[in-house]
mmCIF file of C-alpha atoms and ligand atoms in Angstrom:
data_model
loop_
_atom_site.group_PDB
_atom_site.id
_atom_site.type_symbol
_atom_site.label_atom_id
_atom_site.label_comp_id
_atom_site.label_asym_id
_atom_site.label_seq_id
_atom_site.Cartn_x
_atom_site.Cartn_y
_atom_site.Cartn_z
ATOM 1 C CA UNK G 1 126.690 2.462 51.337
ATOM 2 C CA UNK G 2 129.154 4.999 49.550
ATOM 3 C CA UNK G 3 129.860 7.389 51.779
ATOM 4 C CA UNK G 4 133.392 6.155 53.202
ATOM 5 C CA UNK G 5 136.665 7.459 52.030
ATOM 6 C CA UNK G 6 139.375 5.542 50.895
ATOM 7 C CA UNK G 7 141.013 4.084 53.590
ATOM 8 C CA UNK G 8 144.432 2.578 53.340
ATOM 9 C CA UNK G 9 144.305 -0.993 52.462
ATOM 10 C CA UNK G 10 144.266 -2.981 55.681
ATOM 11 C CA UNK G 11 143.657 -5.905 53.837
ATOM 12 C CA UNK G 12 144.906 -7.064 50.367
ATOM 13 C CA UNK G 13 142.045 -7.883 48.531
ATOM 14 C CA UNK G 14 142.044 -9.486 45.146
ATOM 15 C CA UNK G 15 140.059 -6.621 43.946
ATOM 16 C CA UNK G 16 140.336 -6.838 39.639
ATOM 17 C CA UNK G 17 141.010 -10.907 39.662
ATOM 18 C CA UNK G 18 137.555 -11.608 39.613
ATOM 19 C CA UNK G 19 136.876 -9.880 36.897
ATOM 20 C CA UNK G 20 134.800 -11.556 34.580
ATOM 21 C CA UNK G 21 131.627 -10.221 34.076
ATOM 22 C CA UNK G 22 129.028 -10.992 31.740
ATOM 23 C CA UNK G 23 129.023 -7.637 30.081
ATOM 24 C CA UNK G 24 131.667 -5.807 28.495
ATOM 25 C CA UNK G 25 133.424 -2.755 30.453
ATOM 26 C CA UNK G 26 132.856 -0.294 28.292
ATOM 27 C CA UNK G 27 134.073 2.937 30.738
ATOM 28 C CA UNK G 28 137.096 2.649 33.344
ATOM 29 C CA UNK G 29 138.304 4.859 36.100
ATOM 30 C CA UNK G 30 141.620 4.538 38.096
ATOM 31 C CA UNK G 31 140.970 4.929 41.488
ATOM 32 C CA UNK G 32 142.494 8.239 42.991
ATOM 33 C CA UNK G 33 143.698 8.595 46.655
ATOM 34 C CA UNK G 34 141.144 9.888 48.815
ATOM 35 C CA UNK G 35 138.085 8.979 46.378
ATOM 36 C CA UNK G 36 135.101 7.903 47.502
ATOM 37 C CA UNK G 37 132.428 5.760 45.877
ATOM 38 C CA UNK G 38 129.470 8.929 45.537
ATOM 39 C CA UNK G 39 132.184 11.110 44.341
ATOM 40 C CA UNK G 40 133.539 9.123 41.733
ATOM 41 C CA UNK G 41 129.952 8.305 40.797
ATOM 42 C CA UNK G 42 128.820 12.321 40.520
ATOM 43 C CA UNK G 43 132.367 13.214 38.704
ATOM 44 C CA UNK G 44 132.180 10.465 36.454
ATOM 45 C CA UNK G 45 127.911 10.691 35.673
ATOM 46 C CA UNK G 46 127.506 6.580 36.510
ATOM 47 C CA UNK G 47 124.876 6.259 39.448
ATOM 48 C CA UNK G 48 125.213 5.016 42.633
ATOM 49 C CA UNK G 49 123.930 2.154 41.836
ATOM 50 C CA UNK G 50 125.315 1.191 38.738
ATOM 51 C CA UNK G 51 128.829 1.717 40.647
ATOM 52 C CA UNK G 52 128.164 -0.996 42.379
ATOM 53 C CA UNK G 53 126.551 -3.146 39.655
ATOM 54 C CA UNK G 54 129.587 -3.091 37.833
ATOM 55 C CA UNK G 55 131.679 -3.521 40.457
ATOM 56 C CA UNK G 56 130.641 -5.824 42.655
ATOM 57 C CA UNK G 57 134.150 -6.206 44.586
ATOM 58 C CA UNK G 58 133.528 -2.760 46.226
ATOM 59 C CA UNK G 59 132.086 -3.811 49.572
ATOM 60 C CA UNK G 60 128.964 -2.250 51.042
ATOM 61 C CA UNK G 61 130.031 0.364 52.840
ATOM 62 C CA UNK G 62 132.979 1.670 50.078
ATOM 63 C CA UNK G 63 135.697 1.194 52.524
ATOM 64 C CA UNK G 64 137.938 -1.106 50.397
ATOM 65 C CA UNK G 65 138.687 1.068 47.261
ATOM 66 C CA UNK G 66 141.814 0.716 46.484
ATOM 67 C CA UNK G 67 144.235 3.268 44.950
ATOM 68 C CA UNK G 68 145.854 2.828 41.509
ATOM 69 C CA UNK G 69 143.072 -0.321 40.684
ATOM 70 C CA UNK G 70 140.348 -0.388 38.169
ATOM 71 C CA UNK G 71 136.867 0.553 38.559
ATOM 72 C CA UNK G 72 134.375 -0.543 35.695
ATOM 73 C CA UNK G 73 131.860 2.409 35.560
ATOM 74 C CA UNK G 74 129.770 0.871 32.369
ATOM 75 C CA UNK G 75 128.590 -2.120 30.730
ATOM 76 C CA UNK G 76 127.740 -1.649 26.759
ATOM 77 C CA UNK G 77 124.776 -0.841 26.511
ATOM 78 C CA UNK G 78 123.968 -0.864 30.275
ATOM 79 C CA UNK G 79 125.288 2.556 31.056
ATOM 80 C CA UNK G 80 123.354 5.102 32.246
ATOM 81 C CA UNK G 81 125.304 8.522 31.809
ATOM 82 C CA UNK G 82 122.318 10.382 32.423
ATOM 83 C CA UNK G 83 122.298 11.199 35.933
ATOM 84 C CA UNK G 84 121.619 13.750 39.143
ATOM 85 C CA UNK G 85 122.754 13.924 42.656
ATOM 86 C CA UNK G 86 120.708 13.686 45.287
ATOM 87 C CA UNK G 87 120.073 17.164 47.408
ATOM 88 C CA UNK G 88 118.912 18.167 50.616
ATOM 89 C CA UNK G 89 114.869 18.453 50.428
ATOM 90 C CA UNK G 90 114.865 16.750 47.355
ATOM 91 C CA UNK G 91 112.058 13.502 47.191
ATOM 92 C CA UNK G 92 111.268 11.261 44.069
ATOM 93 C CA UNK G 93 108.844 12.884 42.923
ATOM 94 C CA UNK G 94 110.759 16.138 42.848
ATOM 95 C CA UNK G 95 113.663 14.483 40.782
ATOM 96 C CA UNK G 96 111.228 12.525 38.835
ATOM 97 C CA UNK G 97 109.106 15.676 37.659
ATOM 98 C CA UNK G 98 112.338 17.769 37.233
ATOM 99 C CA UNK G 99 113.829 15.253 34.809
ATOM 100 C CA UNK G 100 110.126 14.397 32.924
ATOM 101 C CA UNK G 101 110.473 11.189 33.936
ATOM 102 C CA UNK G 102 107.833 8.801 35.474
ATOM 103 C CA UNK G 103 108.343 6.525 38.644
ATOM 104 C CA UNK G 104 108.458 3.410 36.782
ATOM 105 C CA UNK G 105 111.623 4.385 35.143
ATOM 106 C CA UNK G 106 113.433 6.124 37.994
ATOM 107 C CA UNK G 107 113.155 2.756 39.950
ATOM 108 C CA UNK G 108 113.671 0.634 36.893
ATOM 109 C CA UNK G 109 117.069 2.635 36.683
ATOM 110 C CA UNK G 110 117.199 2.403 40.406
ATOM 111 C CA UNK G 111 116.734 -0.181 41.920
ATOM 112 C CA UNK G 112 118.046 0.213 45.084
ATOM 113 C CA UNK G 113 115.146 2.741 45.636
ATOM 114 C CA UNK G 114 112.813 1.669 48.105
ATOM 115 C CA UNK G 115 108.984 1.912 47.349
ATOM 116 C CA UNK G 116 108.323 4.994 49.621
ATOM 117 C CA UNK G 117 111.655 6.752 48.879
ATOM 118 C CA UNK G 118 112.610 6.975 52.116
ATOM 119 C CA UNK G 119 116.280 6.096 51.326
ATOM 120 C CA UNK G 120 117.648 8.385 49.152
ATOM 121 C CA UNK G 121 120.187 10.144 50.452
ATOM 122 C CA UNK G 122 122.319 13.723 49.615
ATOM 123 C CA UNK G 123 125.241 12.780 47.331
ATOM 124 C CA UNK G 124 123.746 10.339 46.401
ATOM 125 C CA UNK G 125 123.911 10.036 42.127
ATOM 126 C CA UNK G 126 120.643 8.478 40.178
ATOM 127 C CA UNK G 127 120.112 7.243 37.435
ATOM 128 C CA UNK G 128 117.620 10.042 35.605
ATOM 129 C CA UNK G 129 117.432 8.807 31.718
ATOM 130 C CA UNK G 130 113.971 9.068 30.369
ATOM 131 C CA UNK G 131 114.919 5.017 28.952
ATOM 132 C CA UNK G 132 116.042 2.283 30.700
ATOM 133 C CA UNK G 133 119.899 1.968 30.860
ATOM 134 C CA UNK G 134 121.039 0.666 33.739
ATOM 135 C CA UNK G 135 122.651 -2.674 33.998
ATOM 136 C CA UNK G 136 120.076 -5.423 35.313
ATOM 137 C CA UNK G 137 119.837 -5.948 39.297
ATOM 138 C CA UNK G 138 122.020 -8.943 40.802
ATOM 139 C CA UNK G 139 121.038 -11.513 42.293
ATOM 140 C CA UNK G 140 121.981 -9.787 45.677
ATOM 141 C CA UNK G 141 120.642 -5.952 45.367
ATOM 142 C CA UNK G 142 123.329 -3.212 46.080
ATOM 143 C CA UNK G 143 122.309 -2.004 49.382
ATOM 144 C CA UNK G 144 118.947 -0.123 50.147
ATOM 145 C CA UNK G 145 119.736 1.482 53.453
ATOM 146 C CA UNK G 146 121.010 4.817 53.851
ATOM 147 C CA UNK G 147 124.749 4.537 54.500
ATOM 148 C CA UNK G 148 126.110 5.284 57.817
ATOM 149 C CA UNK G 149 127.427 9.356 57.957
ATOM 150 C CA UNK G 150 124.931 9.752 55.037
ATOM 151 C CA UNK G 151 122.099 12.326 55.336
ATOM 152 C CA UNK G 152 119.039 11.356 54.253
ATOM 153 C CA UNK G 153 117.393 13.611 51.615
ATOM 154 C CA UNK G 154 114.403 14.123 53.441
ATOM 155 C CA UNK G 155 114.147 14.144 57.934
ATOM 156 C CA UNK G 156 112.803 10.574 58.368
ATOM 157 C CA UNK G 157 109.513 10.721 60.316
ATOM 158 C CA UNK G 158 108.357 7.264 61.769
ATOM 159 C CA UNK G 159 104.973 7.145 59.761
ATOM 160 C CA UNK G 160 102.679 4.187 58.906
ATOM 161 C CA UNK G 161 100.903 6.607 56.721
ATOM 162 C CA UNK G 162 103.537 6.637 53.776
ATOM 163 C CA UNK G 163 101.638 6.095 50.389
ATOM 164 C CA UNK G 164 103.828 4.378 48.230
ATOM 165 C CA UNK G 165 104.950 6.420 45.901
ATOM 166 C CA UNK G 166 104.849 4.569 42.894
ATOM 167 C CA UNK G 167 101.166 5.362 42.683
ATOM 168 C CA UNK G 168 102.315 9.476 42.384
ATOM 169 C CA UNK G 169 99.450 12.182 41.619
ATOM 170 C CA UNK G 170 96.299 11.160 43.116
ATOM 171 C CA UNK G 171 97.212 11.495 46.774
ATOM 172 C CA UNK G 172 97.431 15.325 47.153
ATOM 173 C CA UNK G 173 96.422 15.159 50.632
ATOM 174 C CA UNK G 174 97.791 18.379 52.139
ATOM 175 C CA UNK G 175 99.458 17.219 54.352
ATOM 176 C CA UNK G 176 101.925 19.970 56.867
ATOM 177 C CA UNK G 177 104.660 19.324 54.702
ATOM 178 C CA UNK G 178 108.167 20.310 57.025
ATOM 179 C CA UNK G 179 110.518 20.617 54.032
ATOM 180 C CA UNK G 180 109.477 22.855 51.148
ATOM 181 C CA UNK G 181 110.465 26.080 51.666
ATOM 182 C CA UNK G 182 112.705 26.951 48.784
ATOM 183 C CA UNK G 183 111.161 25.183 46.374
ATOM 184 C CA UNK G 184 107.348 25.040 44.969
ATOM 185 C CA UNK G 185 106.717 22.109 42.943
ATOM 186 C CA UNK G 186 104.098 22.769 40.634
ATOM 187 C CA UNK G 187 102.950 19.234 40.434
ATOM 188 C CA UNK G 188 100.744 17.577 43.206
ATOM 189 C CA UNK G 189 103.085 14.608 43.944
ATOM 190 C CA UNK G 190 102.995 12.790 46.610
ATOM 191 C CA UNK G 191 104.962 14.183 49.602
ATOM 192 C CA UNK G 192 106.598 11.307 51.501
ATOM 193 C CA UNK G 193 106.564 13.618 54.423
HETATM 194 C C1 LIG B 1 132.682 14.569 47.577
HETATM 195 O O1 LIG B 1 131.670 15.392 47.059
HETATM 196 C C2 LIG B 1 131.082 16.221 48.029
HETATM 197 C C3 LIG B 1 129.904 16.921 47.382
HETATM 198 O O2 LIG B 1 130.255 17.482 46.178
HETATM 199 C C4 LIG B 1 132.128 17.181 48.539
HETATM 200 O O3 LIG B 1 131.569 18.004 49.516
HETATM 201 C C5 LIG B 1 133.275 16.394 49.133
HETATM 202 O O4 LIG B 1 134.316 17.275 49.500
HETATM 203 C C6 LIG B 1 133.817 15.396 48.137
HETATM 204 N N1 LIG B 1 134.778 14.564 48.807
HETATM 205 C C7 LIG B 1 135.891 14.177 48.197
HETATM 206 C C8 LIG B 1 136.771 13.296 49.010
HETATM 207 O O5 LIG B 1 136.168 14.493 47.054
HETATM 208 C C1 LIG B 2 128.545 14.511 32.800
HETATM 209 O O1 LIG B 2 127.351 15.057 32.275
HETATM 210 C C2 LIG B 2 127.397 16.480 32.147
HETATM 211 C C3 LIG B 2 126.022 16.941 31.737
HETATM 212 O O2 LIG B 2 125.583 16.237 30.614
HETATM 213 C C4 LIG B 2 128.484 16.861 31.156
HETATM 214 O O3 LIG B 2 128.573 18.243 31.043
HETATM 215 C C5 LIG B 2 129.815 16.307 31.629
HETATM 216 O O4 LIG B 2 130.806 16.554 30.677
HETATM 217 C C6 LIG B 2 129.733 14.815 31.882
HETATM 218 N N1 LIG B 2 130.960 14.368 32.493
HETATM 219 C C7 LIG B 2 131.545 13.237 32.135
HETATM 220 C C8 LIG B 2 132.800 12.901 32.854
HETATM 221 O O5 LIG B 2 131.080 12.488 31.292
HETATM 222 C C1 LIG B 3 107.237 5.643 31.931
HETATM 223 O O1 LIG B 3 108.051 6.252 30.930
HETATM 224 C C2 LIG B 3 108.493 5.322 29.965
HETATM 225 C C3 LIG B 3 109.457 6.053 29.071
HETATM 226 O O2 LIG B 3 108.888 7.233 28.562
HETATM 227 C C4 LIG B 3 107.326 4.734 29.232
HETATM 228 O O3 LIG B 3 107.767 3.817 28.272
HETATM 229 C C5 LIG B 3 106.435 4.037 30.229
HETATM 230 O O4 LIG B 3 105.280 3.545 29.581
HETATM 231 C C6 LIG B 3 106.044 4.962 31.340
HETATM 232 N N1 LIG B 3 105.332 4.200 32.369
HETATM 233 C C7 LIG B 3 104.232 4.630 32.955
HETATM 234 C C8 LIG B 3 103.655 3.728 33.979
HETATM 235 O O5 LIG B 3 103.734 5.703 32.670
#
């Protein structure tokens, strides 16, 4: 959803009137020319996610940031500063054993994370506190699928056969893995792929 660029304002929206949230703004960012959403997430260490928690004007796609306004990139105690962008190769279990974190608390943190972890995506920035810390999910969840122009982190394969991933270790079927190469993980995680 955050891959767009600024682009110029084609409509005017009333982007900061609505702001009253529940939670106090405890972090800010002016909006630069030429930002985009992932960008100002992984300079700023707020997750994708919690970007658009806070800020619930951005649209879906992060094609109506406006420059010069306001972004809210924290809620007091909901802010999650703890936090890793997403790479090439990289799967949940990867991030989740790099960080000595479980599952339970990267999706708590998350939640835009589908079960299998099929949808993470490279530039993506997670949440990857070893507490929970990100701002509850709305009643409408920011948006699971991978953004258009976004790469996924890992080739999607059309499989019924994807263990959910929530239930890690025990599935260490050894599977031809395709991605891999660079990078051993010493854990037996489930591979998606
Ligand atoms: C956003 O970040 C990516 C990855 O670091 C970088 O390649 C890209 O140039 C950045 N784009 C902007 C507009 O800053
Ligand atoms: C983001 O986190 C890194 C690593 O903890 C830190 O070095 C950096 O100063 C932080 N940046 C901001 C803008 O908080
Ligand atoms: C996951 O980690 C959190 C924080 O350390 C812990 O409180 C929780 O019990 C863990 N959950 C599982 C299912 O292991």
């Amino acid at each position: 959803m955050f891959a767009s660029s600024v682009v110029a304002a084609l409509v005017a929206l009333p982007f900061l009137a609505q702001s009253a949230s529940a939670a106090d703004c405890t972090r800010s960012y002016t909006i630069q020319d030429g930002d985009i959403c992932d960008n100002i997430s992984a300079n700023n260490n707020v997750s994708t996610y919690q970007l658009a928690v806070t800020n619930p004007t951005i649209d879906g796609t992060c094609n109506n940031l406006q420059p010069g306004q306001t972004l809210c990139l924290g809620y007091e105690g909901q802010d999650c500063q703890t936090t890793y962008v997403v790479k090439g190769g990289d799967t949940c279990d990867q991030i989740t054993g790099a960080h000595g974190i479980n599952a339970t608390m990267l999706w708590a943190n998350n939640q835009q994370i589908n079960a299998d972890c099929t949808n993470i995506y490279i530039g993506e920035v997670l949440c990857v506190a070893s507490e929970f810390g990100a701002p509850p999910a709305p009643s409408s969840l920011p948006i699971t699928a991978i953004p258009a122009g976004a790469t996924p982190a890992v080739p999607v394969v059309s499989t019924s056969s994807v263990v959910a991933a929530t239930t890690s270790v025990a599935s260490a079927t050894p599977t031809p893995a395709a991605a891999d190469e660079d990078d051993d993980d010493d854990l037996p995680f489930c591979d998606e792929l």
